[in-house]
Each structure stands twice: as C-alpha cells, then as structure tokens.
Coordinates of C-alpha atoms in Angstrom, one line a residue:
X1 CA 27.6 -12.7 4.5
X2 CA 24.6 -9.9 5.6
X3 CA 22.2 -13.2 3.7
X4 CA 23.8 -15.9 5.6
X5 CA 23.1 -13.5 8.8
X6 CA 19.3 -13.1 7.8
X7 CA 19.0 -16.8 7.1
X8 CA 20.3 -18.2 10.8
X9 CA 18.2 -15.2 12.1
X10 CA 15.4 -16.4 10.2
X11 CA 16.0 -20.3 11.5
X12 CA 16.6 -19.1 15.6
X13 CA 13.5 -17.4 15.5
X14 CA 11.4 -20.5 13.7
X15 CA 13.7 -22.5 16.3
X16 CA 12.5 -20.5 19.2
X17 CA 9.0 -20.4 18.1
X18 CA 8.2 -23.9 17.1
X19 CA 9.7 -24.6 20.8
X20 CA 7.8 -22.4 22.5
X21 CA 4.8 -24.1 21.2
X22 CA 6.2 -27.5 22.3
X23 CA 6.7 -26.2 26.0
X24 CA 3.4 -23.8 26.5
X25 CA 0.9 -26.3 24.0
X26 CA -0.6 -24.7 21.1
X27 CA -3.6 -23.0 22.8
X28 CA -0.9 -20.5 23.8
X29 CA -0.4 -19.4 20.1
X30 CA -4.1 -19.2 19.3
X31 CA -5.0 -16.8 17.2
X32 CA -1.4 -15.3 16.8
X33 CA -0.5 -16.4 13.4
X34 CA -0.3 -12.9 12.3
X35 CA 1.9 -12.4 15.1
X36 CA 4.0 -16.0 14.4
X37 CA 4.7 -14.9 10.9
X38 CA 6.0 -11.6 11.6
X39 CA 8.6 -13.3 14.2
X40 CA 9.8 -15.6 11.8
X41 CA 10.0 -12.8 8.8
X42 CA 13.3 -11.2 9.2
X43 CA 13.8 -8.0 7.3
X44 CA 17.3 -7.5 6.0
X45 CA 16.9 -3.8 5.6
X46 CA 15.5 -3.2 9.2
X47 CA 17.8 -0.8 11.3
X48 CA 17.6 0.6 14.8
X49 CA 16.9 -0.8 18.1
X50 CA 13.2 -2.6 19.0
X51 CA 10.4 0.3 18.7
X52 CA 8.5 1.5 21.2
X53 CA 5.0 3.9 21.2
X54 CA 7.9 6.8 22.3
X55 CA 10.3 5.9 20.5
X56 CA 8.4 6.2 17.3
X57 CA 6.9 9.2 18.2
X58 CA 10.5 11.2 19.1
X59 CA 11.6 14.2 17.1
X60 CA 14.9 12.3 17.5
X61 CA 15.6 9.3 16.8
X62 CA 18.5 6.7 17.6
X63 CA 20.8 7.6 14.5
X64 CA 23.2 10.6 14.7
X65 CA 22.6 12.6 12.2
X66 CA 24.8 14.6 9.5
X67 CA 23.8 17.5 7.0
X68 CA 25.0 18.6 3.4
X69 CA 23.9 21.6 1.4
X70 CA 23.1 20.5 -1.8
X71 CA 23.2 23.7 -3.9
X72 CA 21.3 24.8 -7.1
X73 CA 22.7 23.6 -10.3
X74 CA 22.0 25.2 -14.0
X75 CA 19.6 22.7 -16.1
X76 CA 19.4 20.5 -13.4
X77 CA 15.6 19.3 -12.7
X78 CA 15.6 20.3 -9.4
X79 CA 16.3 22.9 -7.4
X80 CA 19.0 23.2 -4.5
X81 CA 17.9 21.6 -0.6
X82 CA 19.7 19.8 2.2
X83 CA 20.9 16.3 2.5
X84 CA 20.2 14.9 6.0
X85 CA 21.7 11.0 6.4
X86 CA 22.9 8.9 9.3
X87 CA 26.6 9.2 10.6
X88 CA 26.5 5.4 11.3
X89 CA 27.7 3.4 8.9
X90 CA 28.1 0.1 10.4
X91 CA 24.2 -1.4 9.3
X92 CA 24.6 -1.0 5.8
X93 CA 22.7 1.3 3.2
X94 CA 20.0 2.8 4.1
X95 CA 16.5 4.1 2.3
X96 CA 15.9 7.4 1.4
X97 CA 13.4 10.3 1.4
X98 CA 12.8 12.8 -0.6
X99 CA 10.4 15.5 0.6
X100 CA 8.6 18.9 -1.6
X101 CA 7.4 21.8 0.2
X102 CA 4.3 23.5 -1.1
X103 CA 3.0 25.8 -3.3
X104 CA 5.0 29.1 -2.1
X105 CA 6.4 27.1 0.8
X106 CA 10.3 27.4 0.7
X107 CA 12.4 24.5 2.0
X108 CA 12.5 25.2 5.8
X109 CA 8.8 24.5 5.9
X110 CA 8.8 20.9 5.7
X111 CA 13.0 20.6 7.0
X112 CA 12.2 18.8 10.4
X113 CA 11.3 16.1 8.2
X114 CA 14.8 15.4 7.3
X115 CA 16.4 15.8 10.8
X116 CA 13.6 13.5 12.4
X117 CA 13.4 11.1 9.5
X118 CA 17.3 10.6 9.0
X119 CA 17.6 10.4 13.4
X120 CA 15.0 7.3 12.3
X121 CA 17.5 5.6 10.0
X122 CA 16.7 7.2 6.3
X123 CA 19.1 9.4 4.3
X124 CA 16.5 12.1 3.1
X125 CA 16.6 15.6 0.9
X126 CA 14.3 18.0 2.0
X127 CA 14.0 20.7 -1.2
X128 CA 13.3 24.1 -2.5
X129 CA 11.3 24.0 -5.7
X130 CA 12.4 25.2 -9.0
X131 CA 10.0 28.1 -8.6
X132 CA 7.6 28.7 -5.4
X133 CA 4.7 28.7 -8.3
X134 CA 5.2 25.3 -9.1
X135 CA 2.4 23.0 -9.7
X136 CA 2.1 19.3 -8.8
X137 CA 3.1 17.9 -12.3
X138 CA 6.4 19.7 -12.3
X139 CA 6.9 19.2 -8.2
X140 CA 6.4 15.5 -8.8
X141 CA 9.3 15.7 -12.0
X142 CA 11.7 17.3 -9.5
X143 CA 10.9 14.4 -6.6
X144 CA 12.0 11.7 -9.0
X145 CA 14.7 13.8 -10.5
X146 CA 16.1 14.6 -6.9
X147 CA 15.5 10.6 -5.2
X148 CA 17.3 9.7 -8.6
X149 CA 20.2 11.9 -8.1
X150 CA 20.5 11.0 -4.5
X151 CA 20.8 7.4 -5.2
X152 CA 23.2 7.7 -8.0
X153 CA 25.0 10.7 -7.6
X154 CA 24.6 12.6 -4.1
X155 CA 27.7 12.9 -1.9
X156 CA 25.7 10.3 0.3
X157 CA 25.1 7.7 -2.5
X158 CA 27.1 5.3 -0.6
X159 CA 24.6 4.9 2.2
X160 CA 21.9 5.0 0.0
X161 CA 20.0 1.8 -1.2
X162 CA 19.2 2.7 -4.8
X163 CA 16.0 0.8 -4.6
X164 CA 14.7 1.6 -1.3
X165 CA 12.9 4.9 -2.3
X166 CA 10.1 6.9 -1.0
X167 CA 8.3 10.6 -1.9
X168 CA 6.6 12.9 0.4
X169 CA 5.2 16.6 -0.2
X170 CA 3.3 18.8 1.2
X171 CA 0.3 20.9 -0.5
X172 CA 0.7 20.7 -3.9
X173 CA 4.1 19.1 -2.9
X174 CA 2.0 16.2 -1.7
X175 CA -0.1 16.4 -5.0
X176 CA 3.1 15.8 -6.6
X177 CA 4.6 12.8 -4.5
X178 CA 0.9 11.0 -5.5
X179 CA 1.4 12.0 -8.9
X180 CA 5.3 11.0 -8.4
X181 CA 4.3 7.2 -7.3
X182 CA 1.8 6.8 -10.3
X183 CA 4.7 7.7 -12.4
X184 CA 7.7 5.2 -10.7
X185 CA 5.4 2.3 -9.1
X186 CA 9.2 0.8 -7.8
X187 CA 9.2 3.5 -5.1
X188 CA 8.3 2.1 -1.7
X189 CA 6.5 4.5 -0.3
X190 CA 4.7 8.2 -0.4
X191 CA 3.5 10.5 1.8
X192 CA 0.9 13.2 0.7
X193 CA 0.6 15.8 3.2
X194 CA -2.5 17.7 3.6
X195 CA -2.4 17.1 -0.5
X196 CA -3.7 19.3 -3.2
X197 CA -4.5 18.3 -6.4
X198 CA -7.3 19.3 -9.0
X199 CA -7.7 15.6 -10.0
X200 CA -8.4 13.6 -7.1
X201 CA -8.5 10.0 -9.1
X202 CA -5.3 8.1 -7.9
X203 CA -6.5 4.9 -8.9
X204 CA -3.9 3.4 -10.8
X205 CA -1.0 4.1 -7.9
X206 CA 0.1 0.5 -6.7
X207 CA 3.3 2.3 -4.4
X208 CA 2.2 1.8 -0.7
X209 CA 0.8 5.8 0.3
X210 CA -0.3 7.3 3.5
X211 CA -2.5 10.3 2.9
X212 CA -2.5 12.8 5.6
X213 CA -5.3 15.0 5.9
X214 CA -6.5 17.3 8.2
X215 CA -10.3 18.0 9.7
X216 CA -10.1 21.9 9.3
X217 CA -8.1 22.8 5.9
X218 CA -9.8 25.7 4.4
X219 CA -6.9 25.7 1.5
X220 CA -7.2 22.2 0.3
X221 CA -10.1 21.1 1.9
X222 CA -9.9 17.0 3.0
X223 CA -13.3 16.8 0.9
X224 CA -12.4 18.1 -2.0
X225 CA -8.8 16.6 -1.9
X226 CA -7.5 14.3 0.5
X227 CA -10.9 12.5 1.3
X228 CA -11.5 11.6 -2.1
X229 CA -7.9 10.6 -2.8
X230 CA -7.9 8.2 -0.1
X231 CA -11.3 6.6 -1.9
X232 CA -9.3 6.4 -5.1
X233 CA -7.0 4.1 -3.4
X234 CA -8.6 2.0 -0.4
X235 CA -9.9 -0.9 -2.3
X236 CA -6.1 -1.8 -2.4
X237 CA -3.9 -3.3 0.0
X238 CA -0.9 -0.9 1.7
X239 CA -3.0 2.2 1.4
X240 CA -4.0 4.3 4.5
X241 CA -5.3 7.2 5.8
X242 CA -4.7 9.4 8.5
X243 CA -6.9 12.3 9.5
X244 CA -5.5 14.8 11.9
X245 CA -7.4 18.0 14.3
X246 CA -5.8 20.3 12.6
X247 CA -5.5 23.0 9.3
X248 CA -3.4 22.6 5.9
X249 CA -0.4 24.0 8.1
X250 CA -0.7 21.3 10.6
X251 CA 2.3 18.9 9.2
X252 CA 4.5 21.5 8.3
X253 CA 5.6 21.2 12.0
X254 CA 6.6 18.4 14.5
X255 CA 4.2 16.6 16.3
X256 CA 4.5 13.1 18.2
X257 CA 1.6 11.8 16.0
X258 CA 2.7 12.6 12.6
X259 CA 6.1 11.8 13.6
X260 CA 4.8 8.1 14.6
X261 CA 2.6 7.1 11.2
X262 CA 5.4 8.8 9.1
X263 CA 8.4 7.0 10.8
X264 CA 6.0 3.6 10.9
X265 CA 4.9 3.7 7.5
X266 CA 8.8 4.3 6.1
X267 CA 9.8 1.7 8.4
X268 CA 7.0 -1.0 7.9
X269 CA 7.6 -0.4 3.7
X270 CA 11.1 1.0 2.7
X271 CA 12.5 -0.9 5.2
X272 CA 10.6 -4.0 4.6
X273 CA 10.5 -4.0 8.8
X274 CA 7.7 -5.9 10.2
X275 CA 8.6 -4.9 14.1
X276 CA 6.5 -1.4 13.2
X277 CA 3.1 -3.1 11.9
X278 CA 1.7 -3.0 15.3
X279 CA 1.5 0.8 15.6
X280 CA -1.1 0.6 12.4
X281 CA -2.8 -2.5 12.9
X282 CA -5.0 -2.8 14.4
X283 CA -6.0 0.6 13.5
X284 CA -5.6 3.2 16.2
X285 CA -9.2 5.1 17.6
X286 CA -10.1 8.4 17.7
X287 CA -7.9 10.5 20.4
X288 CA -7.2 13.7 21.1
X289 CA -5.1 14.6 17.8
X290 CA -6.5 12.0 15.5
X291 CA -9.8 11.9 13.9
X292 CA -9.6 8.8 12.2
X293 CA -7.4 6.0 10.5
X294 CA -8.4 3.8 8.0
X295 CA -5.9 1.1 6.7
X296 CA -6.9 -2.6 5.7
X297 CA -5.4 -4.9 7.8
X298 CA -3.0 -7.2 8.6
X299 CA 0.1 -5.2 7.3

C-alpha cells in the first residue's frame, strides 16, 4: 500500500508541476531543474513535517522520544550503551545511528547525539566502548557489531529499517566509523567527528561521509587528520566537509550548527529525503561558527 502511496504522490507532484508550467510559461522554471526533479522525487523513507533552518538546527526535534538501557553482555563485540528511538509508530521503520565515543571518552560524551538525532526521526545507540583504550580498528568492529545487533536483535528492531544504517564517532570513535564505512560500503552514511586516525588515506570509502573538523584541535589536529581525510575522498560524489571554530571537544556538545549538517546529512542519505538538500547546496559561507564547507554539488 505505502508504494501505491509514493507512486500517486509521485504523479500529484509531476501533475502540479507540469501545470504550473502551463499556467506561469516556462521562463518561470528556468534554471530550476534541480529544483523540478527534487519535487517530483518522492522519498518513501522521508519522516517528519517540512524542514526549516530552525527546525534543523533544534536540540529537539518533532518525534517523542523513548530510551532503553542496553546493558553489557559476555563475548558480545560491544560494549553496553543506550537505545534512543521514536515513540511514534505510525510512519513506518525508521533508520538508525550508531554513535562511538572517543578514546577515554565514556558514553555520556557523545549521548545528546541520541536524544537529538532520535527527536529527528532515527532510532540510534549511543555506546561505551569495550575498553576506554580502544583504537579505531576495534571501535569500528564494535560499530558494525552494535548497528547489526540493533537491526536484527535490539528491543527496537521493529522500528528499525535493517538497511537504512549509518556510523558516527568521535576521536578515534570517528576514525573508526571511517574505517567502519570502508569495511560495510551498504551503510548510508558516517559521521567522523573531529576524527583521529594514523592513516589518513580513505580513498576506497564509497558510503556518503561528512567529516567534521575543527580550526583549533591540538589533539588531532585537522591537518594532520581531518584535512587530509576529506582530500582522500572529495574527488567523489556525496562526500563533504564541515570545518567548525572550535577544539577536538567542540562536537562532544550541542550546538545549532552541528545539530543542522548532522540531522541534514542523515536525512538527505538514510532517509533518501531530498526536502534537506538545500541546507548543503549550495554550500553555506563562512559565519560566525563555520570556517568552511566544501561538498560537490547538486545533492
């Protein structure tokens, strides 16, 4: 029923377009192609009301949200965290996030991700490593372990779609989640966070990534790490980079900017949802929190 839904959906909007351009004359859709064919692509997996530059940007979004422990478990590959998902269950399954800490970070430095993400419409696991020494090879083996086992087996499978799945990390967690999507290139998207890795080459990742870095890291310092990560990667399509005024602490708390290019780039590639491509492209300038962005449009 949800395809017959999407197809209709998909024919008002051609319907309503191709009669718009009968009543206003075609000069009127000059130079909006980009535009046209987002309209007429209708993303079955999109969820939530139209965004908005504050809506995107809110530590909370339209979902109500819902937390389970998720405790340690012998010989398990990862480590206990925190389940946060949407209560509402009338849109169908949704994607999901799983998200590392850093090297001796414990879980509840990166936990408003799950709150904020899930109030966006994602069922996500925020986690404590295996062991606070962990390095990016074994961080990225317990993200895969723990999106897997939320898919299949978590309490919340139900509202999970199994293959809808994303990564994020920060620090060497964020090493990991890169290191993560060059092992699984089916996940939809990852998010390296200030990242730290002592190989910078992520050439052969295909997964759609957003590398955060930041313009005063003295721990993993943007030049050494997230700068030449990003070069790894930008001769491909779907790969951006956001550079942030800030230190190698900076996303381990909210802040309306992260918040927006996390929540866009989850929604614009888990989610398949074309409404969010116009808080990337065309690329946002400089501004008080952001140093640059660098992405190759259209998205």
């Amino acid at each position: 029923m949800r395809g017959n839904i999407v197809k209709r959906a998909a024919v008002l909007a051609a319907t309503l377009t191709v009669g718009a351009a009968a009543f206003l004359g075609p000069q009127a859709f000059a130079g909006q192609a980009e535009q046209t064919a987002a309209v007429l692509r209708v993303s079955a997996f999109a969820k939530g009301p139209d965004p908005t530059e504050q809506s995107v940007q809110a530590q909370r979004g339209a979902f109500a949200v819902s937390t389970l422990a998720v405790p340690g478990v012998p010989g398990r590959a990862f480590n206990r965290g925190t389940v946060h998902y949407p209560t509402d269950t009338s849109q169908g399954t949704f994607g999901a996030v799983v998200v590392s800490p850093g090297f001796f970070g414990p879980e509840f430095s990166i936990a408003w991700y799950g709150s904020t993400l899930a109030s966006h419409g994602f069922v996500v696991l925020t986690l404590d490593t295996n062991w606070l020494f962990d390095q990016p090879d074994a961080r990225a083996t317990q993200l895969l372990a723990a999106a897997d086992w939320l898919a299949r087996q978590s309490p919340a499978k139900d509202r999970v779609d199994p293959d809808r799945l994303a990564v994020m990390g920060h620090s060497m967690g964020g090493g990991g989640s890169l290191i993560a999507a060059s092992r699984n290139p089916a996940l939809k998207a990852a998010i390296p966070l200030t990242p730290w890795n002592t190989n910078p080459d992520f050439s052969a990742v295909t997964v759609p990534t957003l590398v955060v870095g930041t313009d005063n890291d003295t721990i993993a310092p943007a030049a050494r790490h997230a700068d030449p990560m990003h070069a790894s990667l930008r001769d491909k399509p779907d790969q951006g980079y956001l550079k942030l005024k800030g230190d190698h602490f900076t996303p381990n708390f909210y802040s309306p900017t992260l918040t927006k290019f996390a929540v866009t780039w989850l929604k614009r590639y888990v989610d398949d949802d074309t409404r969010y491509s116009r808080f990337l492209c065309p690329t946002p300038a400089a501004d008080a929190t952001i140093v640059s962005f660098q992405l190759r449009c259209p998205v």
